[in-house]
Amino acid sequence: MPEQPADDDREAVLARLDLNTPHSARVWNYWLGGKDNYGPDRAMGDQVLQYFPEIVDAARADRAFLGRAVRHLVGDAGIRQFLDLGTGLPTANNTHEVAQRLAPDARIVYVDNDPLVLVHAQALLTSSPEGVTDYLDGDVHDPGTILEGAARTLDFEQPIALMLLGIMQFVNDDEESYEIVDRLVAALPSGSYLALAHPTAEVHTEAMTAAVASWNEQGSAPMKLRSREQLLRFFEGLELLEPGVVSCSRWRADQPEIGEIVDVTQFCGVARKP
């Protein structure tokens, strides 16, 4: 379990909190039915839901993809280490909970730069006795510092799963986003994996484009939608697992007993580093 921050450090973290501007992690938490959100977050969430209620399906599909991907990586690929960037607010079935159910000795490092996430992570992201869970207050724009911090917990001589779910859309420049992922993947040994999920306008194009435009006018960090072809670039040089880059609702999902699987505005993929 990560160490509790000193009082001065905690006060510095709390001083960074902006509860008057909608924040993606808190709006996402609201859509998932969580309680770690505030009036501006709920107002923004409701505003989007008025003309795009399907966004809730994307949030839930993203969370379900996380569970299926981690179970595959632990159970089938034998991964015991995870580097999870853009953690978001802790909810049910976080990466370490899913991983350590199958492998209690799994080691997980979470990374986020939202002070509210940091406060909650200290209290909620606990580990099994056999494993380790750590948390870094870090920014995806600074992969070097993230890798340095993660090396205190993870063994970079052994395979690691890099989890980038709902984070790269906040790096608006395409080349910078690819460079960040390339640098992170380059630091991982052979046999490691990249799992990535990212919003797209290829489903519900008009509504999703309008939702992001509204967010970019009011939210704390602007986001960028990317196409499937653009997402494939993140996996360049890696062995992309079947079924490739698809809607999060379709990645190795069981067919529902009633109805059909519906595409959502969040695409994903998992790939292995040769």
XYZ file of C-alpha atoms in Angstrom:
274
model
C 0.000 0.000 0.000
C 1.373 3.484 -0.794
C 2.586 5.577 2.089
C 0.260 8.270 3.377
C 1.476 11.754 2.397
C 2.811 14.080 5.076
C 0.404 16.784 6.288
C 2.228 19.483 4.318
C 2.174 17.354 1.161
C -1.509 16.598 1.623
C -2.319 20.278 2.035
C -0.368 21.041 -1.141
C -2.337 18.381 -2.996
C -5.669 19.689 -1.693
C -4.665 23.230 -2.683
C -4.555 22.034 -6.316
C -8.184 20.935 -6.215
C -10.512 22.890 -8.486
C -14.061 21.945 -7.619
C -15.620 24.678 -9.747
C -14.513 23.345 -13.134
C -15.787 20.006 -14.482
C -13.059 17.358 -14.396
C -13.028 14.299 -16.654
C -12.330 11.802 -13.851
C -15.205 13.144 -11.760
C -17.658 13.353 -14.682
C -16.719 9.777 -15.629
C -17.270 8.765 -12.007
C -20.722 10.387 -12.138
C -21.672 8.498 -15.302
C -20.581 5.244 -13.649
C -22.850 5.930 -10.682
C -20.081 6.958 -8.271
C -20.215 9.564 -5.514
C -16.817 11.238 -5.952
C -18.083 14.189 -7.980
C -19.385 17.706 -7.442
C -22.073 20.042 -8.733
C -20.153 21.312 -11.789
C -19.225 17.728 -12.720
C -22.826 16.549 -12.495
C -24.065 19.597 -14.405
C -21.577 18.908 -17.184
C -22.439 15.214 -17.156
C -26.165 15.956 -17.367
C -25.584 18.459 -20.155
C -23.894 15.791 -22.248
C -26.499 13.175 -21.352
C -29.325 15.387 -22.604
C -28.219 14.992 -26.209
C -25.952 11.960 -25.947
C -27.225 9.440 -23.351
C -25.166 6.695 -25.014
C -22.019 8.131 -23.396
C -22.903 6.100 -20.296
C -22.675 2.932 -22.401
C -19.158 3.949 -23.443
C -18.107 4.525 -19.823
C -19.414 1.128 -18.765
C -17.944 -0.635 -21.796
C -14.548 0.903 -21.074
C -14.693 -0.383 -17.504
C -15.749 -3.842 -18.650
C -12.908 -3.897 -21.184
C -10.464 -3.149 -18.373
C -11.642 -6.226 -16.509
C -11.502 -8.540 -19.528
C -8.084 -7.239 -20.606
C -6.560 -7.647 -17.142
C -8.002 -11.129 -16.757
C -6.509 -12.124 -20.113
C -3.146 -10.580 -19.311
C -2.916 -12.307 -15.943
C -4.639 -15.596 -16.688
C -3.527 -16.275 -20.260
C -0.401 -14.156 -20.768
C 1.076 -14.649 -17.302
C 1.590 -10.931 -16.613
C 2.248 -10.039 -12.987
C 3.106 -6.340 -13.315
C 0.940 -3.399 -14.419
C 1.675 0.265 -15.071
C -1.721 2.000 -15.199
C -1.665 5.630 -16.418
C -4.707 7.864 -16.095
C -6.056 5.847 -13.189
C -9.131 7.945 -12.578
C -11.143 7.807 -9.390
C -11.154 4.378 -7.720
C -14.338 2.419 -8.313
C -15.176 -1.290 -8.281
C -12.873 -3.716 -10.088
C -9.797 -1.534 -10.319
C -6.774 -3.007 -12.096
C -5.150 -4.327 -8.919
C -8.369 -5.902 -7.675
C -8.937 -7.817 -10.919
C -5.277 -8.827 -11.212
C -4.775 -9.888 -7.613
C -7.883 -12.066 -7.576
C -6.093 -14.260 -10.106
C -2.509 -13.608 -8.962
C -2.223 -12.255 -5.417
C 1.464 -11.469 -5.996
C 0.707 -9.028 -8.840
C 2.356 -5.613 -8.616
C 0.542 -2.510 -9.831
C 1.640 1.109 -10.151
C -1.083 3.687 -10.758
C -0.306 7.112 -12.221
C -2.521 10.208 -12.291
C -2.063 13.950 -11.813
C -5.534 14.832 -10.521
C -5.227 15.789 -6.825
C -8.644 14.332 -5.976
C -7.594 10.999 -7.488
C -4.409 11.134 -5.422
C -6.323 11.743 -2.197
C -8.679 8.829 -2.857
C -5.913 6.546 -4.105
C -4.066 6.805 -0.812
C -7.147 5.496 0.976
C -8.629 3.028 -1.509
C -5.924 1.451 -3.658
C -4.865 -1.232 -1.210
C -2.985 -4.395 -2.113
C -3.116 -8.054 -1.217
C -0.431 -9.037 1.322
C 1.488 -10.942 -1.354
C 1.462 -8.160 -3.926
C 2.179 -4.436 -4.122
C 0.103 -1.429 -5.140
C 1.746 1.970 -5.498
C 0.612 5.362 -6.739
C 2.540 8.089 -8.546
C 1.461 11.706 -8.821
C 2.610 12.031 -12.418
C 1.758 13.578 -15.791
C 1.586 11.562 -19.002
C 3.453 14.385 -20.749
C 6.506 13.445 -18.666
C 7.084 9.730 -19.375
C 10.660 9.824 -18.097
C 9.602 10.744 -14.568
C 6.828 8.138 -14.673
C 9.235 5.378 -15.697
C 11.718 6.407 -13.024
C 9.040 6.333 -10.337
C 7.530 3.049 -11.528
C 10.948 1.370 -11.394
C 10.834 1.643 -7.603
C 8.005 -0.914 -7.587
C 8.152 -2.758 -10.919
C 10.962 -4.936 -12.288
C 11.688 -3.675 -15.793
C 13.556 -6.898 -16.544
C 10.232 -8.766 -16.420
C 7.125 -8.244 -18.637
C 4.838 -5.353 -17.732
C 1.361 -4.471 -18.980
C 1.074 -0.778 -19.822
C -2.547 0.330 -19.365
C -3.551 3.540 -21.180
C -7.327 3.645 -20.860
C -8.958 7.021 -21.447
C -5.772 9.067 -21.123
C -4.202 9.680 -24.536
C -7.120 11.817 -25.751
C -5.810 14.520 -23.417
C -2.597 14.735 -25.437
C -3.997 16.754 -28.316
C -0.927 16.808 -30.532
C -0.793 13.582 -32.544
C 2.981 13.371 -32.831
C 3.474 14.052 -29.143
C 0.912 11.381 -28.232
C 2.672 8.793 -30.409
C 6.072 9.785 -29.034
C 4.862 9.371 -25.446
C 3.492 5.884 -26.068
C 6.565 4.879 -28.074
C 8.842 5.988 -25.241
C 6.857 4.131 -22.612
C 6.706 0.944 -24.681
C 10.429 1.186 -25.525
C 11.235 0.975 -21.803
C 9.350 -2.309 -21.432
C 11.019 -5.697 -21.960
C 10.006 -8.230 -24.589
C 6.799 -10.029 -23.676
C 5.198 -6.878 -22.271
C 1.786 -5.630 -23.400
C 0.057 -2.376 -24.264
C -3.678 -2.025 -23.565
C -5.179 1.221 -24.848
C -8.691 2.669 -24.983
C -9.537 5.992 -26.620
C -12.705 7.907 -27.576
C -13.628 8.137 -31.237
C -16.220 9.814 -33.441
C -16.604 6.762 -35.664
C -19.705 5.810 -33.646
C -22.495 8.366 -33.001
C -20.383 10.844 -34.953
C -22.490 13.992 -34.616
C -23.395 13.489 -30.953
C -19.859 12.554 -29.915
C -18.333 15.488 -31.778
C -20.806 17.852 -30.138
C -20.168 16.342 -26.694
C -16.419 16.826 -26.983
C -16.837 20.353 -28.319
C -18.994 21.183 -25.294
C -16.456 19.581 -22.960
C -13.580 21.513 -24.516
C -15.400 24.763 -23.817
C -15.962 24.023 -20.120
C -13.761 21.141 -18.964
C -10.443 21.181 -17.161
C -8.431 19.625 -20.000
C -9.321 19.617 -23.708
C -9.590 16.249 -25.404
C -9.193 15.005 -28.959
C -11.097 12.260 -30.739
C -9.134 9.881 -32.979
C -10.107 7.435 -35.712
C -9.428 3.720 -35.749
C -6.606 4.313 -38.223
C -5.027 6.852 -35.893
C -5.345 4.447 -32.976
C -3.600 1.712 -34.930
C -0.508 3.927 -34.964
C -0.171 3.508 -31.189
C 0.354 -0.228 -31.732
C 2.931 0.098 -34.496
C 5.733 -2.451 -34.075
C 3.663 -4.556 -31.675
C 1.724 -7.796 -32.173
C -1.915 -6.703 -32.041
C -4.142 -9.331 -30.464
C -7.420 -10.383 -32.013
C -9.894 -8.825 -32.630
C -7.664 -5.791 -33.211
C -8.804 -2.213 -32.567
C -12.549 -2.398 -31.982
C -15.317 -0.904 -29.886
C -14.652 -1.604 -26.196
C -17.969 -3.438 -26.108
C -16.641 -5.986 -28.634
C -13.162 -6.794 -27.329
C -13.429 -10.508 -26.469
C -16.915 -10.002 -25.078
C -19.430 -12.789 -24.598
C -22.552 -12.546 -26.699
C -25.422 -11.290 -24.509
C -28.310 -13.634 -23.885
C -30.732 -10.976 -25.109
C -30.034 -8.512 -27.916
C -26.812 -7.707 -29.718
C -23.531 -6.115 -28.748
C -23.751 -2.397 -29.508
C -20.761 -0.335 -30.646
C -19.754 2.480 -28.294
C -17.714 5.643 -28.790
C -14.683 4.167 -27.025
C -12.335 1.983 -29.111
C -9.605 -0.249 -27.693
C -6.880 -2.768 -28.422
C -4.265 -4.955 -26.739
C -0.869 -5.776 -28.218
C 2.268 -7.696 -27.226
C 5.802 -6.403 -27.524
C 7.905 -8.999 -29.445
